[in-house]
Amino acid sequence: MGTSIANALGLVLDPLVLVVCVLSGLLGIVIGSLPGLTATLGAALLIPFTFFLDPVPAIASIITMSAMAIFAGDIPGALLRMPGTPSSAAYVSELYAYTKKGRSSVGLSIALFASVLGGLVGSIVLIFVAPLVGEFALGFTSYEYFWVAVLGLTAAVIVSQGSQLKGGIALMVGLLISTVGMDVSLGFPRFTFGEASLLQGVNFIPAMIGLFGLSEVIRSMTARRTTDAAHLVAKPRGKGSIREALRRMWRRPGAVVQGNATGSVVGVLPGAGADIASWISYAIARNGLNAKKRGKRRKSGAEQAAEDDAEDGPLVAATGANNAALGSAFIPTLAFGIPGDTITAILIGVLLVKGVEPGPNLFLTNTDTLYAIYISFIIANLLLIPLGLMAIRSSGLILRLPRPVLMAAIVALSVTGAYATTTPTSRSSSC
């Protein structure tokens, strides 16, 4: 084991691998920061470049890019109330609240350090619990997956703002929209109304862009600059943001533990990934916070400040769950060759092209590459600190752009991202 770890360190600490990690990290920051462009798209864009790389730098590039993109999705969520990635949609309101107060750097710093901590926890889970937890997830039958789906639907209603009845109605409408397309069981088209372009159903990414991106553009362009659109002209104050973010996280140890634990457990489930982990963790934290608030009167002074810090709980928990799930999603991928999410599904193809077959034999015959993957996760999360702080400090430049130019650029990027994430089949069928 010691020899394998030493060989893995030699593979990962190679100057070429480190340069590839930095470049792919910058790519992940850019992709995650642009509404409509997701970490899955970034992984797909990296595939042509991995053909010219050895297995370790190829895998490390995808791991680093994914970790950066998951965090960078919080940047447009904080500044523009538009989640850059689906996993950022759960807590976009909490981040946006910081920007309205002129403290966007504090909210993004909280998201950054919670993401780094969650990513490191997910890496530890991947290293030490991969065989055991992977076997547990593999034993899930259709009954367990049904209740996991029910849990996710219940969480969607719980976290809905305002009336939960309206949230339930919105959930049913969403389920109705999801039935559009070809029935996977009977092969019969449902609710297509004779349109061939609807046979593929309603793609999730374009739907998310329409609900979160274009709707926000319309709202911002019709709102008064002094009220609803104030976040576009506010100047974020970054002084002391790191210290304040760490202080707020220190006051929420329960949220930190809950987010990391939820992300690690949910990420192991095949097909779940960071998106579901973020929503479930946010739902748990928000439900617990609402329970504490029931029957309590408003306070002032130091007590009110403590309550304001308590509002950071859902943000800390959900952002930690994001990156924790990113690491634990590799457990079924490496141990059994089962994709944990869309990113690991892409990674399996890269592994096979490079002659590395994921599965139980990987732990016996190719331990150097296996430990190199573990170390790549740790390096990627540590690299997230300097690159993330750089992205936070430069993010305020977006607020200085003229509103019409900014909104037009967002629409163009959103349409590009929606088009890029559709399959060739859906594109040809829509022509």
PDB file of N, CA and C in Angstrom, residues 288-379:
ATOM      1  N   GLY A 288     -35.576  22.559   9.816  1.00  0.00           N
ATOM      2  CA  GLY A 288     -35.165  22.705  11.201  1.00  0.00           C
ATOM      3  C   GLY A 288     -35.156  24.145  11.657  1.00  0.00           C
ATOM      4  N   LEU A 289     -34.769  25.055  10.767  1.00  0.00           N
ATOM      5  CA  LEU A 289     -34.763  26.474  11.111  1.00  0.00           C
ATOM      6  C   LEU A 289     -36.172  27.004  11.292  1.00  0.00           C
ATOM      7  N   ASN A 290     -37.079  26.577  10.427  1.00  0.00           N
ATOM      8  CA  ASN A 290     -38.468  27.016  10.553  1.00  0.00           C
ATOM      9  C   ASN A 290     -39.099  26.498  11.841  1.00  0.00           C
ATOM     10  N   ALA A 291     -38.715  25.277  12.239  1.00  0.00           N
ATOM     11  CA  ALA A 291     -39.263  24.721  13.468  1.00  0.00           C
ATOM     12  C   ALA A 291     -38.821  25.533  14.685  1.00  0.00           C
ATOM     13  N   LYS A 292     -37.590  26.050  14.671  1.00  0.00           N
ATOM     14  CA  LYS A 292     -37.103  26.858  15.788  1.00  0.00           C
ATOM     15  C   LYS A 292     -37.791  28.220  15.843  1.00  0.00           C
ATOM     16  N   LYS A 293     -38.203  28.702  14.681  1.00  0.00           N
ATOM     17  CA  LYS A 293     -38.790  30.041  14.632  1.00  0.00           C
ATOM     18  C   LYS A 293     -40.259  30.060  15.059  1.00  0.00           C
ATOM     19  N   ARG A 294     -40.898  28.931  15.011  1.00  0.00           N
ATOM     20  CA  ARG A 294     -42.326  28.902  15.326  1.00  0.00           C
ATOM     21  C   ARG A 294     -42.553  29.320  16.776  1.00  0.00           C
ATOM     22  N   GLY A 295     -43.422  30.261  16.968  1.00  0.00           N
ATOM     23  CA  GLY A 295     -43.791  30.694  18.303  1.00  0.00           C
ATOM     24  C   GLY A 295     -42.797  31.629  18.954  1.00  0.00           C
ATOM     25  N   LYS A 296     -41.742  32.049  18.227  1.00  0.00           N
ATOM     26  CA  LYS A 296     -40.761  32.957  18.800  1.00  0.00           C
ATOM     27  C   LYS A 296     -41.019  34.370  18.299  1.00  0.00           C
ATOM     28  N   ARG A 297     -40.841  35.338  19.176  1.00  0.00           N
ATOM     29  CA  ARG A 297     -41.011  36.733  18.788  1.00  0.00           C
ATOM     30  C   ARG A 297     -39.703  37.264  18.219  1.00  0.00           C
ATOM     31  N   ARG A 298     -39.808  38.385  17.495  1.00  0.00           N
ATOM     32  CA  ARG A 298     -38.634  39.030  16.939  1.00  0.00           C
ATOM     33  C   ARG A 298     -37.777  39.646  18.043  1.00  0.00           C
ATOM     34  N   LYS A 299     -36.489  39.542  17.902  1.00  0.00           N
ATOM     35  CA  LYS A 299     -35.559  40.060  18.900  1.00  0.00           C
ATOM     36  C   LYS A 299     -34.762  41.208  18.287  1.00  0.00           C
ATOM     37  N   SER A 300     -33.924  41.830  19.087  1.00  0.00           N
ATOM     38  CA  SER A 300     -33.123  42.944  18.620  1.00  0.00           C
ATOM     39  C   SER A 300     -31.716  42.826  19.184  1.00  0.00           C
ATOM     40  N   GLY A 301     -30.824  43.653  18.645  1.00  0.00           N
ATOM     41  CA  GLY A 301     -29.471  43.688  19.156  1.00  0.00           C
ATOM     42  C   GLY A 301     -28.711  42.405  18.885  1.00  0.00           C
ATOM     43  N   ALA A 302     -27.983  41.938  19.918  1.00  0.00           N
ATOM     44  CA  ALA A 302     -27.141  40.753  19.775  1.00  0.00           C
ATOM     45  C   ALA A 302     -27.969  39.509  19.491  1.00  0.00           C
ATOM     46  N   GLU A 303     -29.158  39.422  20.105  1.00  0.00           N
ATOM     47  CA  GLU A 303     -30.009  38.257  19.866  1.00  0.00           C
ATOM     48  C   GLU A 303     -30.458  38.210  18.412  1.00  0.00           C
ATOM     49  N   GLN A 304     -30.790  39.368  17.838  1.00  0.00           N
ATOM     50  CA  GLN A 304     -31.190  39.395  16.443  1.00  0.00           C
ATOM     51  C   GLN A 304     -30.022  39.023  15.528  1.00  0.00           C
ATOM     52  N   ALA A 305     -28.813  39.476  15.887  1.00  0.00           N
ATOM     53  CA  ALA A 305     -27.640  39.112  15.103  1.00  0.00           C
ATOM     54  C   ALA A 305     -27.406  37.607  15.118  1.00  0.00           C
ATOM     55  N   ALA A 306     -27.651  36.989  16.278  1.00  0.00           N
ATOM     56  CA  ALA A 306     -27.512  35.531  16.361  1.00  0.00           C
ATOM     57  C   ALA A 306     -28.526  34.837  15.461  1.00  0.00           C
ATOM     58  N   GLU A 307     -29.754  35.389  15.402  1.00  0.00           N
ATOM     59  CA  GLU A 307     -30.757  34.803  14.527  1.00  0.00           C
ATOM     60  C   GLU A 307     -30.377  34.982  13.060  1.00  0.00           C
ATOM     61  N   ASP A 308     -29.757  36.126  12.725  1.00  0.00           N
ATOM     62  CA  ASP A 308     -29.313  36.328  11.355  1.00  0.00           C
ATOM     63  C   ASP A 308     -28.250  35.315  10.975  1.00  0.00           C
ATOM     64  N   ASP A 309     -27.348  35.010  11.906  1.00  0.00           N
ATOM     65  CA  ASP A 309     -26.366  33.979  11.645  1.00  0.00           C
ATOM     66  C   ASP A 309     -27.036  32.625  11.439  1.00  0.00           C
ATOM     67  N   ALA A 310     -28.126  32.385  12.154  1.00  0.00           N
ATOM     68  CA  ALA A 310     -28.836  31.113  12.002  1.00  0.00           C
ATOM     69  C   ALA A 310     -29.377  30.947  10.594  1.00  0.00           C
ATOM     70  N   GLU A 311     -29.651  32.076   9.905  1.00  0.00           N
ATOM     71  CA  GLU A 311     -30.147  32.002   8.539  1.00  0.00           C
ATOM     72  C   GLU A 311     -29.111  31.423   7.594  1.00  0.00           C
ATOM     73  N   ASP A 312     -27.833  31.415   8.017  1.00  0.00           N
ATOM     74  CA  ASP A 312     -26.787  30.861   7.172  1.00  0.00           C
ATOM     75  C   ASP A 312     -26.806  29.341   7.171  1.00  0.00           C
ATOM     76  N   GLY A 313     -27.559  28.722   8.073  1.00  0.00           N
ATOM     77  CA  GLY A 313     -27.563  27.264   8.170  1.00  0.00           C
ATOM     78  C   GLY A 313     -27.905  26.568   6.867  1.00  0.00           C
ATOM     79  N   PRO A 314     -29.029  26.903   6.207  1.00  0.00           N
ATOM     80  CA  PRO A 314     -29.343  26.242   4.936  1.00  0.00           C
ATOM     81  C   PRO A 314     -28.281  26.456   3.869  1.00  0.00           C
ATOM     82  N   LEU A 315     -27.697  27.655   3.822  1.00  0.00           N
ATOM     83  CA  LEU A 315     -26.644  27.933   2.838  1.00  0.00           C
ATOM     84  C   LEU A 315     -25.414  27.077   3.101  1.00  0.00           C
ATOM     85  N   VAL A 316     -24.968  27.027   4.354  1.00  0.00           N
ATOM     86  CA  VAL A 316     -23.790  26.232   4.704  1.00  0.00           C
ATOM     87  C   VAL A 316     -24.031  24.757   4.429  1.00  0.00           C
ATOM     88  N   ALA A 317     -25.209  24.266   4.805  1.00  0.00           N
ATOM     89  CA  ALA A 317     -25.499  22.838   4.637  1.00  0.00           C
ATOM     90  C   ALA A 317     -25.567  22.450   3.165  1.00  0.00           C
ATOM     91  N   ALA A 318     -26.274  23.242   2.356  1.00  0.00           N
ATOM     92  CA  ALA A 318     -26.474  22.883   0.956  1.00  0.00           C
ATOM     93  C   ALA A 318     -25.191  22.985   0.148  1.00  0.00           C
ATOM     94  N   THR A 319     -24.396  24.041   0.389  1.00  0.00           N
ATOM     95  CA  THR A 319     -23.140  24.170  -0.357  1.00  0.00           C
ATOM     96  C   THR A 319     -22.143  23.084   0.027  1.00  0.00           C
ATOM     97  N   GLY A 320     -22.137  22.691   1.294  1.00  0.00           N
ATOM     98  CA  GLY A 320     -21.275  21.588   1.695  1.00  0.00           C
ATOM     99  C   GLY A 320     -21.711  20.277   1.078  1.00  0.00           C
ATOM    100  N   ALA A 321     -23.029  20.079   0.961  1.00  0.00           N
ATOM    101  CA  ALA A 321     -23.543  18.847   0.366  1.00  0.00           C
ATOM    102  C   ALA A 321     -23.185  18.738  -1.108  1.00  0.00           C
ATOM    103  N   ASN A 322     -23.089  19.882  -1.804  1.00  0.00           N
ATOM    104  CA  ASN A 322     -22.743  19.873  -3.225  1.00  0.00           C
ATOM    105  C   ASN A 322     -21.451  19.106  -3.486  1.00  0.00           C
ATOM    106  N   ASN A 323     -20.377  19.601  -2.913  1.00  0.00           N
ATOM    107  CA  ASN A 323     -19.071  19.020  -3.198  1.00  0.00           C
ATOM    108  C   ASN A 323     -18.837  17.709  -2.473  1.00  0.00           C
ATOM    109  N   ALA A 324     -19.509  17.498  -1.334  1.00  0.00           N
ATOM    110  CA  ALA A 324     -19.408  16.194  -0.679  1.00  0.00           C
ATOM    111  C   ALA A 324     -19.998  15.108  -1.566  1.00  0.00           C
ATOM    112  N   ALA A 325     -21.110  15.412  -2.212  1.00  0.00           N
ATOM    113  CA  ALA A 325     -21.731  14.445  -3.123  1.00  0.00           C
ATOM    114  C   ALA A 325     -20.876  14.217  -4.353  1.00  0.00           C
ATOM    115  N   LEU A 326     -20.120  15.233  -4.762  1.00  0.00           N
ATOM    116  CA  LEU A 326     -19.263  15.090  -5.936  1.00  0.00           C
ATOM    117  C   LEU A 326     -18.209  14.015  -5.715  1.00  0.00           C
ATOM    118  N   GLY A 327     -17.652  13.967  -4.502  1.00  0.00           N
ATOM    119  CA  GLY A 327     -16.654  12.949  -4.216  1.00  0.00           C
ATOM    120  C   GLY A 327     -17.265  11.580  -4.002  1.00  0.00           C
ATOM    121  N   SER A 328     -18.336  11.520  -3.211  1.00  0.00           N
ATOM    122  CA  SER A 328     -18.931  10.216  -2.923  1.00  0.00           C
ATOM    123  C   SER A 328     -19.607   9.606  -4.141  1.00  0.00           C
ATOM    124  N   ALA A 329     -19.948  10.426  -5.154  1.00  0.00           N
ATOM    125  CA  ALA A 329     -20.549   9.874  -6.370  1.00  0.00           C
ATOM    126  C   ALA A 329     -19.575   8.972  -7.121  1.00  0.00           C
ATOM    127  N   PHE A 330     -18.286   9.107  -6.832  1.00  0.00           N
ATOM    128  CA  PHE A 330     -17.294   8.255  -7.481  1.00  0.00           C
ATOM    129  C   PHE A 330     -17.218   6.876  -6.852  1.00  0.00           C
ATOM    130  N   ILE A 331     -17.877   6.674  -5.707  1.00  0.00           N
ATOM    131  CA  ILE A 331     -17.805   5.373  -5.037  1.00  0.00           C
ATOM    132  C   ILE A 331     -18.428   4.272  -5.893  1.00  0.00           C
ATOM    133  N   PRO A 332     -19.696   4.377  -6.312  1.00  0.00           N
ATOM    134  CA  PRO A 332     -20.226   3.322  -7.185  1.00  0.00           C
ATOM    135  C   PRO A 332     -19.543   3.278  -8.535  1.00  0.00           C
ATOM    136  N   THR A 333     -18.975   4.397  -8.986  1.00  0.00           N
ATOM    137  CA  THR A 333     -18.291   4.417 -10.273  1.00  0.00           C
ATOM    138  C   THR A 333     -17.017   3.595 -10.236  1.00  0.00           C
ATOM    139  N   LEU A 334     -16.189   3.823  -9.222  1.00  0.00           N
ATOM    140  CA  LEU A 334     -14.915   3.121  -9.136  1.00  0.00           C
ATOM    141  C   LEU A 334     -15.078   1.687  -8.652  1.00  0.00           C
ATOM    142  N   ALA A 335     -15.989   1.465  -7.710  1.00  0.00           N
ATOM    143  CA  ALA A 335     -16.114   0.136  -7.112  1.00  0.00           C
ATOM    144  C   ALA A 335     -16.899  -0.834  -7.985  1.00  0.00           C
ATOM    145  N   PHE A 336     -17.906  -0.318  -8.716  1.00  0.00           N
ATOM    146  CA  PHE A 336     -18.789  -1.223  -9.453  1.00  0.00           C
ATOM    147  C   PHE A 336     -19.018  -0.805 -10.902  1.00  0.00           C
ATOM    148  N   GLY A 337     -18.450   0.315 -11.333  1.00  0.00           N
ATOM    149  CA  GLY A 337     -18.658   0.765 -12.703  1.00  0.00           C
ATOM    150  C   GLY A 337     -20.042   1.319 -12.942  1.00  0.00           C
ATOM    151  N   ILE A 338     -20.739   1.759 -11.873  1.00  0.00           N
ATOM    152  CA  ILE A 338     -22.083   2.325 -11.982  1.00  0.00           C
ATOM    153  C   ILE A 338     -21.973   3.841 -11.855  1.00  0.00           C
ATOM    154  N   PRO A 339     -22.460   4.604 -12.819  1.00  0.00           N
ATOM    155  CA  PRO A 339     -22.338   6.073 -12.728  1.00  0.00           C
ATOM    156  C   PRO A 339     -23.084   6.618 -11.516  1.00  0.00           C
ATOM    157  N   GLY A 340     -22.397   7.454 -10.730  1.00  0.00           N
ATOM    158  CA  GLY A 340     -23.056   8.111  -9.611  1.00  0.00           C
ATOM    159  C   GLY A 340     -23.845   9.316 -10.040  1.00  0.00           C
ATOM    160  N   ASP A 341     -23.416   9.969 -11.130  1.00  0.00           N
ATOM    161  CA  ASP A 341     -24.129  11.109 -11.693  1.00  0.00           C
ATOM    162  C   ASP A 341     -23.710  11.252 -13.147  1.00  0.00           C
ATOM    163  N   THR A 342     -24.132  12.343 -13.786  1.00  0.00           N
ATOM    164  CA  THR A 342     -23.817  12.522 -15.202  1.00  0.00           C
ATOM    165  C   THR A 342     -22.321  12.722 -15.433  1.00  0.00           C
ATOM    166  N   ILE A 343     -21.638  13.363 -14.490  1.00  0.00           N
ATOM    167  CA  ILE A 343     -20.201  13.593 -14.653  1.00  0.00           C
ATOM    168  C   ILE A 343     -19.437  12.278 -14.595  1.00  0.00           C
ATOM    169  N   THR A 344     -19.767  11.427 -13.645  1.00  0.00           N
ATOM    170  CA  THR A 344     -19.084  10.139 -13.548  1.00  0.00           C
ATOM    171  C   THR A 344     -19.449   9.229 -14.714  1.00  0.00           C
ATOM    172  N   ALA A 345     -20.633   9.419 -15.306  1.00  0.00           N
ATOM    173  CA  ALA A 345     -20.971   8.654 -16.507  1.00  0.00           C
ATOM    174  C   ALA A 345     -20.015   9.000 -17.643  1.00  0.00           C
ATOM    175  N   ILE A 346     -19.684  10.293 -17.761  1.00  0.00           N
ATOM    176  CA  ILE A 346     -18.703  10.716 -18.761  1.00  0.00           C
ATOM    177  C   ILE A 346     -17.324  10.169 -18.409  1.00  0.00           C
ATOM    178  N   LEU A 347     -17.008  10.190 -17.105  1.00  0.00           N
ATOM    179  CA  LEU A 347     -15.694   9.726 -16.666  1.00  0.00           C
ATOM    180  C   LEU A 347     -15.491   8.251 -16.961  1.00  0.00           C
ATOM    181  N   ILE A 348     -16.535   7.439 -16.868  1.00  0.00           N
ATOM    182  CA  ILE A 348     -16.405   6.015 -17.171  1.00  0.00           C
ATOM    183  C   ILE A 348     -15.923   5.817 -18.607  1.00  0.00           C
ATOM    184  N   GLY A 349     -16.484   6.617 -19.522  1.00  0.00           N
ATOM    185  CA  GLY A 349     -16.037   6.531 -20.914  1.00  0.00           C
ATOM    186  C   GLY A 349     -14.572   6.890 -21.061  1.00  0.00           C
ATOM    187  N   VAL A 350     -14.115   7.910 -20.332  1.00  0.00           N
ATOM    188  CA  VAL A 350     -12.703   8.294 -20.385  1.00  0.00           C
ATOM    189  C   VAL A 350     -11.824   7.179 -19.815  1.00  0.00           C
ATOM    190  N   LEU A 351     -12.257   6.577 -18.705  1.00  0.00           N
ATOM    191  CA  LEU A 351     -11.486   5.490 -18.106  1.00  0.00           C
ATOM    192  C   LEU A 351     -11.343   4.314 -19.069  1.00  0.00           C
ATOM    193  N   LEU A 352     -12.422   3.953 -19.723  1.00  0.00           N
ATOM    194  CA  LEU A 352     -12.366   2.823 -20.650  1.00  0.00           C
ATOM    195  C   LEU A 352     -11.477   3.125 -21.844  1.00  0.00           C
ATOM    196  N   VAL A 353     -11.541   4.355 -22.347  1.00  0.00           N
ATOM    197  CA  VAL A 353     -10.682   4.738 -23.473  1.00  0.00           C
ATOM    198  C   VAL A 353      -9.215   4.648 -23.076  1.00  0.00           C
ATOM    199  N   LYS A 354      -8.910   4.988 -21.830  1.00  0.00           N
ATOM    200  CA  LYS A 354      -7.531   4.957 -21.343  1.00  0.00           C
ATOM    201  C   LYS A 354      -7.105   3.571 -20.876  1.00  0.00           C
ATOM    202  N   GLY A 355      -7.953   2.582 -21.036  1.00  0.00           N
ATOM    203  CA  GLY A 355      -7.595   1.222 -20.646  1.00  0.00           C
ATOM    204  C   GLY A 355      -7.746   0.930 -19.177  1.00  0.00           C
ATOM    205  N   VAL A 356      -8.458   1.788 -18.443  1.00  0.00           N
ATOM    206  CA  VAL A 356      -8.709   1.573 -17.009  1.00  0.00           C
ATOM    207  C   VAL A 356     -10.161   1.153 -16.853  1.00  0.00           C
ATOM    208  N   GLU A 357     -10.382  -0.078 -16.451  1.00  0.00           N
ATOM    209  CA  GLU A 357     -11.743  -0.602 -16.322  1.00  0.00           C
ATOM    210  C   GLU A 357     -12.214  -0.447 -14.882  1.00  0.00           C
ATOM    211  N   PRO A 358     -13.239   0.397 -14.651  1.00  0.00           N
ATOM    212  CA  PRO A 358     -13.744   0.557 -13.276  1.00  0.00           C
ATOM    213  C   PRO A 358     -14.447  -0.705 -12.810  1.00  0.00           C
ATOM    214  N   GLY A 359     -14.304  -1.001 -11.540  1.00  0.00           N
ATOM    215  CA  GLY A 359     -14.916  -2.189 -10.979  1.00  0.00           C
ATOM    216  C   GLY A 359     -14.073  -2.736  -9.842  1.00  0.00           C
ATOM    217  N   PRO A 360     -14.469  -3.851  -9.288  1.00  0.00           N
ATOM    218  CA  PRO A 360     -13.734  -4.421  -8.144  1.00  0.00           C
ATOM    219  C   PRO A 360     -12.268  -4.700  -8.448  1.00  0.00           C
ATOM    220  N   ASN A 361     -11.957  -5.072  -9.705  1.00  0.00           N
ATOM    221  CA  ASN A 361     -10.563  -5.381 -10.043  1.00  0.00           C
ATOM    222  C   ASN A 361      -9.663  -4.155  -9.977  1.00  0.00           C
ATOM    223  N   LEU A 362     -10.268  -2.970 -10.066  1.00  0.00           N
ATOM    224  CA  LEU A 362      -9.468  -1.745  -9.996  1.00  0.00           C
ATOM    225  C   LEU A 362      -8.750  -1.643  -8.656  1.00  0.00           C
ATOM    226  N   PHE A 363      -9.358  -2.178  -7.592  1.00  0.00           N
ATOM    227  CA  PHE A 363      -8.756  -2.106  -6.260  1.00  0.00           C
ATOM    228  C   PHE A 363      -7.646  -3.135  -6.074  1.00  0.00           C
ATOM    229  N   LEU A 364      -7.500  -4.036  -7.046  1.00  0.00           N
ATOM    230  CA  LEU A 364      -6.501  -5.093  -6.930  1.00  0.00           C
ATOM    231  C   LEU A 364      -5.382  -4.964  -7.946  1.00  0.00           C
ATOM    232  N   THR A 365      -5.715  -4.563  -9.179  1.00  0.00           N
ATOM    233  CA  THR A 365      -4.740  -4.611 -10.269  1.00  0.00           C
ATOM    234  C   THR A 365      -4.204  -3.248 -10.676  1.00  0.00           C
ATOM    235  N   ASN A 366      -4.887  -2.170 -10.319  1.00  0.00           N
ATOM    236  CA  ASN A 366      -4.463  -0.843 -10.780  1.00  0.00           C
ATOM    237  C   ASN A 366      -4.525   0.146  -9.614  1.00  0.00           C
ATOM    238  N   THR A 367      -3.867  -0.216  -8.534  1.00  0.00           N
ATOM    239  CA  THR A 367      -3.965   0.604  -7.322  1.00  0.00           C
ATOM    240  C   THR A 367      -3.261   1.951  -7.475  1.00  0.00           C
ATOM    241  N   ASP A 368      -2.251   2.035  -8.327  1.00  0.00           N
ATOM    242  CA  ASP A 368      -1.569   3.322  -8.520  1.00  0.00           C
ATOM    243  C   ASP A 368      -2.525   4.371  -9.061  1.00  0.00           C
ATOM    244  N   THR A 369      -3.280   4.000 -10.080  1.00  0.00           N
ATOM    245  CA  THR A 369      -4.258   4.927 -10.649  1.00  0.00           C
ATOM    246  C   THR A 369      -5.369   5.221  -9.655  1.00  0.00           C
ATOM    247  N   LEU A 370      -5.778   4.226  -8.895  1.00  0.00           N
ATOM    248  CA  LEU A 370      -6.839   4.420  -7.909  1.00  0.00           C
ATOM    249  C   LEU A 370      -6.428   5.454  -6.861  1.00  0.00           C
ATOM    250  N   TYR A 371      -5.239   5.313  -6.297  1.00  0.00           N
ATOM    251  CA  TYR A 371      -4.772   6.276  -5.291  1.00  0.00           C
ATOM    252  C   TYR A 371      -4.507   7.640  -5.917  1.00  0.00           C
ATOM    253  N   ALA A 372      -4.132   7.655  -7.184  1.00  0.00           N
ATOM    254  CA  ALA A 372      -3.937   8.929  -7.875  1.00  0.00           C
ATOM    255  C   ALA A 372      -5.262   9.681  -7.990  1.00  0.00           C
ATOM    256  N   ILE A 373      -6.346   8.953  -8.193  1.00  0.00           N
ATOM    257  CA  ILE A 373      -7.673   9.581  -8.232  1.00  0.00           C
ATOM    258  C   ILE A 373      -8.017  10.169  -6.869  1.00  0.00           C
ATOM    259  N   TYR A 374      -7.725   9.430  -5.816  1.00  0.00           N
ATOM    260  CA  TYR A 374      -7.976   9.936  -4.460  1.00  0.00           C
ATOM    261  C   TYR A 374      -7.211  11.244  -4.221  1.00  0.00           C
ATOM    262  N   ILE A 375      -5.930  11.247  -4.558  1.00  0.00           N
ATOM    263  CA  ILE A 375      -5.106  12.431  -4.332  1.00  0.00           C
ATOM    264  C   ILE A 375      -5.576  13.584  -5.210  1.00  0.00           C
ATOM    265  N   SER A 376      -6.049  13.288  -6.405  1.00  0.00           N
ATOM    266  CA  SER A 376      -6.553  14.337  -7.302  1.00  0.00           C
ATOM    267  C   SER A 376      -7.745  15.049  -6.688  1.00  0.00           C
ATOM    268  N   PHE A 377      -8.584  14.321  -5.999  1.00  0.00           N
ATOM    269  CA  PHE A 377      -9.724  14.945  -5.326  1.00  0.00           C
ATOM    270  C   PHE A 377      -9.262  15.930  -4.258  1.00  0.00           C
ATOM    271  N   ILE A 378      -8.268  15.530  -3.468  1.00  0.00           N
ATOM    272  CA  ILE A 378      -7.779  16.411  -2.409  1.00  0.00           C
ATOM    273  C   ILE A 378      -7.137  17.660  -3.007  1.00  0.00           C
ATOM    274  N   ILE A 379      -6.314  17.486  -4.035  1.00  0.00           N
ATOM    275  CA  ILE A 379      -5.660  18.631  -4.673  1.00  0.00           C
ATOM    276  C   ILE A 379      -6.691  19.557  -5.304  1.00  0.00           C
TER     277      ILE A 379
END
